[in-house]
């Protein structure tokens, strides 16, 4: 399919959709499916059949709509009427929606179940990467095409040289969304200029951070967008083969990507002579086995090659020597999700969103103590307060905000005193945290900080690949001390050792897993030192979470000596 045929297809599908009396968008992403979304879709379809409406009303199995904790969600798009979204839809409610809102001549909205379109959850968001999520059937190429899909690729192939594509990405200011925020255009240009008889493009969809599900959702909700971004990247750097590395625990994402690849190949949007050009590009999927460290780029590359997923020292960087020793472009899936909109709308448009050094939008997975949890996309520079209180509706049960954990196991905790911080790469780093891939966990006053940190350390300890000693042994030792702090048996000397270990492990570990493992400790010691001290000096957990069951060995010994002294004195007196 070339550009003209693509345009024709978009018009044909658009006209077909206009003729439908109604579209019922049903979220079919993992969180909604796990809260009964599958059954809801069945009931909608059955009821439409019963009413003889199957031809006039389509049920669209979409990706995530955002407010996942309010799922399953169903949006009714009735021709000529305002769109209405229903939340917490049960099979019974689904039947009622069809009967009263869809089938009836005069539609009756069921107000008590509606999630209003002007709800603050949506008001402060800006959807660039997620613009199709929740709006299209991710398994239908036509749904992607009708919203402009693959046009950016077609335009780039026809109107731009590879160098111009790299320049456009550089000018947009896009930075990698996988964690470190490396400038994307710079990376692309390095691979473009690197010499090699073959080059590769890799999408990192490993997503191992606890609490994070941005990449899974994007892959499940809009797989063609990632493929289009990768194809543009392939053209820009001179690669003809791409790989998407998907976490093994994400079967729906892998299936949808696989289907999208096959459909795009059949239509000539991937494969040989893409869109009738001289550019050929294939994409294959590789499934990870669930090791967090395989998200690290050198370990991921080893894993794709069938080797043990362990990090390697850099340089050489993958841009110079990656897969099979060839120049390899490796980006996060969300990074690729930004590419088509940048090419379609231009670098100036994109760099107009966000802050001076952090351009565009960022997707966050909201979890923890919030009224509404789910997936959001916000312009960089929005404040943490706006995310927590305006978008997510604040802390439930009138409790107090204590901290926001960002950046996963390599990140840190931002306390209430910094709620007005703009969320961008530099500001988060200055506070000892990091943007990371987009996990944002909110903690309230019922959370104990040393206990939360112990959880992250346990994660790093379990996920350490064991290649280098500081991380392999250091994470165990740091975890041991945190165990002692949270059971009441730690001493002040332990705290000093913990701080020493933090510096040592950070400075001497080979990869980001070890280097970042101390971050949650360092950050919470900076802002919540009093909680550590309460555990150690007073054997008290201020949040009432830790069972302070152990007595410090040192103090026990001192106590014995003291008592022995008392007995001796008593004997002397007698
Ligand atoms: C332990 C560890 C785990 C990582 N996991 C991921 C991951 O799941 N997804 C990801 O995109 N990047 C991950 N990264 C970062 C990658 O090494 C790499 O920087 C990133 O994929 C580059 O893409 P970007 O420039 O688009 O951000 C991880 C890094 C480390 C050290
Ligand atoms: S010394 Fe220990 S860590 Fe090093 S290779 Fe031998 S067994 Fe492994
Ligand atoms: S820092 Fe940890 S995860 Fe990274 S190579 Fe060393 S042992 Fe493996
Ligand atoms: S999974 Fe349904 S709204 Fe997020």
XYZ file of C-alpha atoms and ligand atoms in Angstrom:
625
model
C 0.000 0.000 0.000
C 1.434 3.414 -0.941
C 0.488 6.844 0.400
C -2.400 7.304 -2.010
C -3.878 3.897 -1.213
C -3.414 4.590 2.479
C -5.345 7.829 2.125
C -8.108 6.038 0.227
C -8.367 3.368 2.908
C -8.593 6.053 5.616
C -11.436 7.782 3.747
C -13.307 4.510 3.134
C -13.104 3.441 6.773
C -14.038 6.952 7.936
C -17.153 6.930 5.757
C -18.114 3.464 7.041
C -17.782 4.602 10.661
C -19.907 7.694 9.972
C -22.777 5.462 8.875
C -22.926 3.551 12.144
C -25.684 4.583 14.489
C -23.476 4.020 17.466
C -20.053 2.759 18.548
C -19.560 1.159 21.946
C -15.951 1.480 23.006
C -15.054 -1.152 25.614
C -11.724 -1.123 27.347
C -10.024 -4.469 26.685
C -6.695 -3.729 28.345
C -5.369 -5.891 31.180
C -6.709 -3.994 34.268
C -10.246 -3.726 32.844
C -10.168 -7.332 31.639
C -9.138 -8.481 35.102
C -12.088 -6.626 36.632
C -14.608 -8.331 34.349
C -14.343 -6.366 31.086
C -14.483 -9.518 28.968
C -17.908 -10.506 30.301
C -19.170 -6.934 29.825
C -18.240 -7.066 26.145
C -19.991 -10.431 25.756
C -23.184 -9.072 27.285
C -23.081 -5.940 25.097
C -22.712 -8.061 21.969
C -25.444 -10.528 23.024
C -27.893 -7.752 23.893
C -27.271 -5.998 20.585
C -27.966 -9.292 18.794
C -31.186 -9.758 20.759
C -32.303 -6.269 19.790
C -31.376 -6.792 16.141
C -28.867 -3.914 16.306
C -25.682 -5.759 15.391
C -25.416 -4.127 11.966
C -25.982 -0.571 13.191
C -23.933 -0.624 16.376
C -20.349 -1.808 16.656
C -18.655 -3.007 19.814
C -15.024 -1.892 19.719
C -12.525 -3.730 21.884
C -10.194 -0.819 22.702
C -7.037 -0.344 24.699
C -6.790 1.492 28.008
C -8.884 4.619 28.502
C -6.881 5.768 31.539
C -8.809 5.631 34.824
C -8.181 1.897 35.273
C -9.361 1.726 38.908
C -12.809 2.777 37.692
C -13.000 -0.028 35.133
C -14.467 -1.792 33.308
C -15.198 1.270 31.200
C -17.602 1.587 28.290
C -17.944 4.702 26.139
C -21.102 5.230 24.105
C -20.538 7.229 20.910
C -24.033 7.786 19.524
C -24.288 9.539 16.202
C -25.174 13.205 16.720
C -24.979 13.014 20.526
C -22.305 13.793 23.085
C -20.036 10.904 24.039
C -20.807 9.262 27.410
C -18.441 7.063 29.437
C -19.728 4.585 32.011
C -17.517 3.395 34.860
C -17.471 0.204 36.961
C -19.668 -1.470 34.366
C -21.122 -4.818 35.416
C -22.761 -7.296 32.999
C -26.181 -6.130 34.311
C -25.309 -2.485 33.703
C -24.021 -3.371 30.223
C -27.456 -4.801 29.338
C -29.169 -1.722 30.718
C -26.862 0.591 28.727
C -27.826 -1.135 25.480
C -31.527 -1.174 26.313
C -31.892 2.383 27.596
C -29.060 4.386 26.037
C -28.342 2.625 22.743
C -31.492 0.875 21.547
C -34.073 3.427 22.698
C -35.227 6.037 20.164
C -34.726 8.761 22.763
C -31.492 7.847 24.524
C -31.610 7.820 28.308
C -28.231 8.336 29.951
C -27.785 6.489 33.271
C -26.329 9.405 35.247
C -25.354 7.555 38.418
C -22.859 5.428 36.458
C -21.369 8.131 34.242
C -17.753 9.269 34.424
C -18.170 12.848 33.158
C -16.039 13.896 30.191
C -15.041 17.076 32.062
C -13.866 15.061 35.088
C -10.580 16.516 36.399
C -8.925 13.180 35.630
C -9.029 14.147 31.940
C -8.841 17.955 32.099
C -5.105 18.390 32.737
C -3.917 15.576 30.501
C -2.484 16.007 27.029
C -2.586 12.883 24.909
C 0.094 12.675 22.249
C 1.367 9.106 22.549
C -1.916 7.812 23.956
C -4.123 9.731 21.514
C -5.472 6.470 20.067
C -5.602 4.479 23.297
C -9.154 3.737 24.257
C -10.367 5.119 20.920
C -9.435 2.355 18.473
C -9.400 -1.419 18.227
C -5.669 -2.132 18.513
C -6.093 -5.283 16.436
C -7.525 -3.428 13.442
C -5.080 -1.718 11.119
C -8.005 0.235 9.614
C -8.737 1.859 12.987
C -5.148 3.111 13.160
C -5.141 4.278 9.552
C -8.383 6.239 9.858
C -6.702 8.349 12.557
C -3.752 9.180 10.321
C -1.688 6.069 11.025
C 1.338 5.290 8.794
C 1.038 8.709 7.078
C 4.102 9.985 8.963
C 6.095 7.005 7.670
C 4.816 7.608 4.145
C 5.708 11.298 4.327
C 9.171 10.629 5.759
C 9.940 8.090 3.026
C 8.760 10.422 0.282
C 9.869 13.845 1.510
C 12.771 13.467 3.933
C 16.310 12.116 3.844
C 17.432 9.915 6.751
C 19.580 12.810 7.977
C 16.589 15.156 7.925
C 14.551 12.684 9.971
C 17.322 12.565 12.610
C 17.506 16.363 12.608
C 13.749 16.644 13.070
C 13.872 14.322 16.077
C 16.828 16.278 17.508
C 15.017 19.595 17.051
C 11.909 18.221 18.751
C 13.937 17.833 21.957
C 12.601 14.305 22.543
C 14.523 12.415 25.239
C 14.444 8.679 25.902
C 11.461 7.571 27.963
C 13.164 4.411 29.283
C 14.626 6.164 32.298
C 17.833 8.066 31.703
C 16.431 10.695 29.318
C 19.204 10.523 26.726
C 18.497 12.817 23.722
C 16.827 10.605 21.124
C 17.910 12.486 17.999
C 21.549 12.370 19.118
C 21.342 8.604 19.566
C 19.724 8.159 16.150
C 22.430 10.226 14.511
C 25.173 8.166 16.165
C 23.687 4.981 14.710
C 23.104 6.617 11.341
C 26.770 7.636 11.145
C 28.129 4.332 12.503
C 29.677 1.956 9.978
C 28.290 -1.547 9.641
C 27.116 -3.914 6.905
C 23.923 -4.363 8.940
C 22.194 -2.212 11.546
C 19.361 -2.989 13.927
C 16.532 -1.160 15.639
C 15.330 -2.477 18.993
C 12.295 -1.461 21.047
C 12.626 -2.029 24.766
C 9.289 -3.270 26.139
C 10.732 -5.122 29.100
C 9.257 -2.830 31.758
C 10.308 -4.437 35.005
C 9.793 -1.600 37.518
C 7.327 -2.581 40.241
C 4.070 -0.695 39.782
C 4.818 0.396 36.219
C 2.573 -0.551 33.299
C 2.898 2.305 30.812
C 4.692 0.287 28.177
C 2.411 -2.716 28.503
C -0.595 -0.456 28.029
C 0.886 1.279 25.014
C 1.769 -2.031 23.359
C -1.706 -3.400 24.119
C -3.561 -0.240 23.116
C -1.793 1.004 20.000
C 0.774 -1.477 18.652
C 0.923 0.019 15.139
C 2.149 3.328 16.587
C 5.238 1.588 17.976
C 5.823 -0.244 14.694
C 5.481 2.984 12.710
C 7.964 4.733 15.029
C 10.409 1.850 14.637
C 10.059 1.859 10.852
C 10.783 5.613 10.736
C 13.803 4.942 12.969
C 14.937 2.114 10.672
C 14.784 4.457 7.707
C 16.625 7.212 9.608
C 19.532 5.047 10.793
C 19.777 2.668 7.822
C 18.509 -0.528 9.450
C 16.424 -3.198 7.761
C 15.613 -5.351 10.787
C 13.918 -4.461 14.057
C 13.072 -6.330 17.224
C 10.511 -5.597 19.903
C 11.603 -7.094 23.198
C 8.459 -7.799 25.220
C 8.342 -8.938 28.787
C 7.175 -12.567 29.081
C 4.443 -11.560 31.534
C 2.759 -9.456 28.839
C 1.046 -12.033 26.608
C -1.706 -9.702 25.333
C 0.867 -7.082 24.307
C 2.914 -9.705 22.472
C -0.135 -11.140 20.671
C -1.354 -7.718 19.546
C 2.095 -6.688 18.352
C 2.498 -9.969 16.480
C -0.858 -9.509 14.793
C -0.049 -5.875 13.963
C 3.280 -6.868 12.392
C 1.653 -9.542 10.197
C -1.141 -7.178 9.089
C 1.290 -4.352 8.310
C 3.470 -6.756 6.318
C 0.482 -8.014 4.320
C -0.460 -4.429 3.456
C 3.088 -3.463 2.441
C 3.575 -1.103 5.382
C 6.418 -3.265 6.687
C 8.596 -5.866 4.937
C 10.230 -5.405 1.584
C 9.836 -2.104 -0.279
C 7.784 -0.371 2.397
C 4.991 1.718 0.825
C 6.468 1.155 -2.645
C 9.781 2.803 -1.637
C 13.300 1.377 -1.756
C 13.292 0.964 2.007
C 12.758 -2.529 3.455
C 12.165 -3.162 7.126
C 11.120 -6.280 9.025
C 10.179 -6.484 12.678
C 10.223 -9.556 14.905
C 9.252 -10.059 18.510
C 11.481 -11.484 21.192
C 9.959 -12.491 24.507
C 11.888 -11.901 27.738
C 11.846 -14.330 30.621
C 10.987 -11.828 33.330
C 14.426 -10.762 34.625
C 14.417 -7.069 35.522
C 18.045 -6.702 34.486
C 17.151 -7.707 30.907
C 15.671 -4.218 30.506
C 19.236 -2.872 30.713
C 20.337 -2.348 27.132
C 23.437 -4.560 26.984
C 21.682 -7.391 28.862
C 18.677 -7.047 26.543
C 20.927 -7.301 23.504
C 22.598 -10.425 24.938
C 19.161 -11.900 25.631
C 17.996 -11.317 22.037
C 21.121 -13.107 20.812
C 20.187 -16.105 22.952
C 22.905 -15.463 25.554
C 22.488 -15.085 29.297
C 20.944 -11.681 30.021
C 23.794 -10.005 31.883
C 25.035 -6.426 31.450
C 28.355 -5.727 29.771
C 30.659 -2.789 30.452
C 30.172 0.191 28.109
C 31.781 1.473 25.891
C 31.320 0.183 23.337
C 27.753 1.461 23.345
C 25.077 -0.381 21.358
C 25.005 2.500 18.855
C 28.494 1.375 17.867
C 28.454 -2.344 18.641
C 25.160 -3.927 19.666
C 23.333 -6.932 18.252
C 25.876 -9.307 16.667
C 28.468 -6.555 16.994
C 26.557 -4.235 14.625
C 25.378 -0.656 15.255
C 22.080 -0.910 17.093
C 19.511 1.719 17.958
C 17.791 0.858 21.208
C 14.900 2.938 22.505
C 12.045 2.485 24.874
C 8.625 1.712 23.344
C 7.166 5.025 24.570
C 10.053 6.843 22.877
C 9.007 5.197 19.589
C 5.407 6.136 20.380
C 6.396 9.830 20.092
C 7.981 9.531 16.658
C 4.979 9.478 14.307
C 3.343 12.541 15.977
C 6.640 14.458 15.740
C 7.073 13.689 12.053
C 3.391 14.351 11.372
C 3.137 17.664 13.258
C 6.728 18.894 13.147
C 9.494 19.458 15.672
C 8.288 22.985 16.549
C 4.870 21.736 17.568
C 6.413 19.077 19.789
C 9.029 21.314 21.384
C 6.235 23.741 22.244
C 5.009 21.203 24.807
C 6.861 20.801 28.100
C 9.717 22.705 29.694
C 12.991 24.108 28.402
C 14.964 20.880 28.773
C 12.178 18.291 28.989
C 10.011 18.474 25.897
C 6.742 16.778 25.103
C 4.568 14.672 27.333
C 5.190 11.770 29.673
C 3.004 8.794 30.485
C 2.731 7.868 34.161
C 1.238 4.801 35.772
C -0.423 6.070 38.943
C -0.553 3.604 41.813
C -0.905 3.610 45.584
C -2.929 5.878 47.853
C -4.960 7.828 45.284
C -8.672 8.232 44.620
C -8.197 7.238 40.989
C -5.298 5.132 39.811
C -4.513 4.410 36.197
C -2.616 5.677 33.238
C -2.148 9.361 32.450
C -0.252 11.386 29.879
C 0.720 14.876 30.970
C 2.869 17.684 29.592
C 6.328 17.776 31.139
C 6.532 20.475 33.780
C 3.118 19.810 35.307
C 3.463 19.875 39.085
C 3.316 16.804 41.251
C 0.479 18.459 43.155
C -1.596 18.752 39.983
C -1.083 15.059 39.247
C -1.877 13.917 42.792
C -4.737 16.265 43.684
C -6.288 17.435 40.406
C -5.918 14.439 38.120
C -5.937 11.568 40.590
C -8.352 13.212 43.053
C -6.038 13.216 46.092
C -5.603 10.711 48.895
C -8.598 8.549 49.866
C -10.226 8.548 53.312
C -8.977 12.057 54.104
C -5.486 10.772 54.838
C -2.298 12.818 54.415
C 0.049 12.650 51.456
C 3.426 11.441 52.648
C 5.526 10.917 49.527
C 5.499 10.097 45.832
C 7.877 7.370 44.754
C 9.113 7.895 41.201
C 11.759 6.150 39.136
C 11.124 2.639 40.460
C 13.865 0.788 42.349
C 16.494 3.309 41.176
C 14.363 6.298 42.102
C 13.417 8.131 45.229
C 10.625 9.549 47.347
C 9.435 13.134 47.057
C 7.952 14.488 50.298
C 4.918 16.751 50.762
C 7.138 19.831 51.111
C 8.064 19.432 47.412
C 4.583 18.784 46.011
C 4.911 21.869 43.811
C 7.948 20.549 41.984
C 7.557 20.575 38.187
C 7.736 17.030 36.917
C 10.663 16.994 34.496
C 14.015 15.190 34.244
C 16.126 17.882 35.952
C 13.782 18.768 38.815
C 13.263 15.158 39.844
C 16.993 14.503 39.698
C 17.735 17.554 41.822
C 15.524 16.054 44.525
C 17.443 12.767 44.430
C 14.748 10.934 42.505
C 14.386 10.392 38.776
C 11.781 10.352 36.033
C 12.457 6.686 35.379
C 10.116 5.009 33.007
C 6.972 6.504 34.580
C 5.914 4.545 37.646
C 4.451 6.930 40.241
C 3.425 5.392 43.546
C 1.790 7.629 46.132
C 2.297 6.843 49.807
C 0.156 8.152 52.645
C 0.704 8.434 56.391
C -0.010 4.724 56.860
C 3.196 3.851 54.980
C 6.495 3.418 56.792
C 9.399 4.710 54.726
C 12.096 2.236 55.874
C 9.576 -0.539 55.213
C 8.831 0.750 51.691
C 12.559 1.051 51.014
C 13.114 -2.498 52.275
C 10.655 -3.678 49.620
C 12.637 -1.966 46.832
C 15.931 -3.302 48.183
C 14.520 -6.799 48.316
C 13.512 -6.375 44.683
C 17.043 -5.298 43.674
C 18.612 -8.069 45.734
C 16.418 -10.685 44.035
C 16.933 -9.221 40.574
C 20.705 -8.660 40.840
C 22.268 -10.816 38.146
C 25.236 -11.522 40.404
C 27.888 -10.570 37.879
C 29.605 -7.984 40.064
C 30.243 -8.226 43.780
C 29.209 -4.733 44.992
C 25.686 -5.289 43.754
C 25.432 -9.001 44.452
C 26.690 -8.752 48.040
C 25.947 -5.091 48.716
C 22.208 -5.367 48.066
C 22.003 -8.338 50.461
C 23.881 -6.436 53.159
C 21.788 -3.287 52.715
C 18.638 -5.399 52.844
C 19.866 -7.115 56.037
C 20.338 -3.748 57.722
C 16.890 -2.582 56.580
C 15.443 -5.787 58.008
C 17.103 -4.981 61.309
C 15.843 -1.389 61.210
C 12.285 -2.568 60.607
C 12.342 -5.244 63.292
C 13.831 -2.992 65.935
C 17.265 -4.592 66.249
C 19.380 -2.039 64.327
C 21.956 0.166 65.997
C 23.324 3.568 65.058
C 26.407 1.812 63.778
C 24.172 -0.095 61.347
C 22.852 3.187 60.006
C 26.377 4.457 59.444
C 27.300 1.194 57.677
C 24.172 1.494 55.542
C 25.194 4.960 54.400
C 28.691 3.765 53.621
C 27.334 0.829 51.644
C 25.071 3.155 49.651
C 28.057 5.123 48.379
C 30.136 2.037 47.701
C 27.432 0.112 45.829
C 26.440 3.178 43.800
C 30.018 3.966 42.777
C 31.337 0.492 42.034
C 28.495 -1.519 40.493
C 28.675 -2.361 36.827
C 25.178 -1.451 35.677
C 22.267 0.773 36.585
C 20.630 -1.868 38.736
C 23.415 -1.805 41.319
C 24.213 1.869 40.793
C 20.592 2.810 41.410
C 19.744 0.328 44.179
C 20.858 2.675 47.013
C 18.790 5.606 45.666
C 15.576 4.864 47.626
C 17.658 4.672 50.829
C 19.608 7.860 50.125
C 16.461 9.746 49.197
C 14.467 8.665 52.239
C 17.404 9.337 54.564
C 17.401 12.844 53.143
C 13.717 13.522 53.707
C 12.602 10.985 56.326
C 15.665 10.471 58.515
C 13.523 10.944 61.607
C 11.646 7.741 60.743
C 14.876 5.736 60.586
C 15.972 7.265 63.890
C 12.648 6.486 65.565
C 13.094 2.835 64.590
C 16.687 2.716 65.778
C 16.767 4.930 68.869
C 13.233 4.519 70.169
C 12.390 1.081 68.715
C 9.232 2.643 67.424
C 7.637 2.619 63.975
C 5.897 6.019 63.646
C 3.474 4.671 61.009
C 2.723 1.602 63.112
C 3.640 -0.756 60.279
C 6.753 -2.527 61.561
C 6.481 -5.088 64.305
C 9.420 -4.050 66.462
C 9.855 -7.507 67.906
C 13.640 -7.807 68.223
C 15.905 -6.220 70.830
C 19.251 -4.942 69.522
C 21.971 -7.461 70.303
C 24.405 -4.745 71.343
C 21.927 -3.123 73.691
C 21.004 -6.516 75.121
C 24.661 -7.118 75.963
C 24.969 -3.654 77.479
C 21.815 -4.310 79.461
C 23.258 -7.576 80.809
C 26.440 -5.810 81.885
C 24.404 -3.077 83.483
C 22.309 -5.582 85.372
C 25.384 -7.554 86.377
C 26.789 -4.262 87.737
C 23.588 -3.577 89.630
C 23.665 -7.031 91.189
C 27.297 -6.546 92.240
C 26.497 -3.144 93.736
C 23.518 -4.613 95.532
C 25.709 -7.367 96.939
C 28.271 -4.785 98.076
C 25.542 -2.776 99.826
C 24.274 -5.898 101.564
C 18.356 -2.562 35.508
C 17.837 -1.756 34.366
C 16.584 -2.017 33.847
C 16.093 -1.282 32.784
N 14.842 -1.566 32.322
C 14.366 -0.866 31.263
C 13.079 -1.166 30.737
O 12.376 -2.045 31.230
N 12.646 -0.442 29.676
C 13.415 0.535 29.102
O 13.016 1.121 28.113
N 14.619 0.842 29.588
C 15.115 0.172 30.637
N 16.353 0.467 31.104
C 17.135 1.517 30.409
C 17.817 0.931 29.162
O 19.089 0.425 29.529
C 18.009 1.973 28.071
O 18.657 3.079 28.611
C 16.718 2.449 27.428
O 15.920 1.382 26.998
C 17.068 3.333 26.251
O 15.907 3.823 25.639
P 15.546 5.372 25.649
O 16.753 6.132 25.208
O 14.425 5.473 24.673
O 15.146 5.706 27.045
C 16.876 -0.254 32.199
C 18.145 0.023 32.718
C 18.616 -0.710 33.793
C 19.962 -0.391 34.324
S 35.637 -15.891 42.862
Fe 33.505 -16.163 43.409
S 32.457 -14.609 42.279
Fe 34.444 -14.766 41.346
S 34.146 -16.213 39.731
Fe 34.814 -17.394 41.460
S 32.945 -18.047 42.422
Fe 32.398 -16.413 41.024
S 25.190 -4.129 39.018
Fe 24.018 -5.944 39.676
S 22.678 -6.391 37.982
Fe 24.253 -4.993 37.189
S 25.865 -6.345 36.405
Fe 26.386 -5.970 38.524
S 25.428 -7.677 39.621
Fe 24.482 -7.619 37.621
S -7.320 -0.797 31.465
Fe -9.331 -0.043 31.161
S -9.085 2.048 31.657
Fe -7.044 1.318 31.872
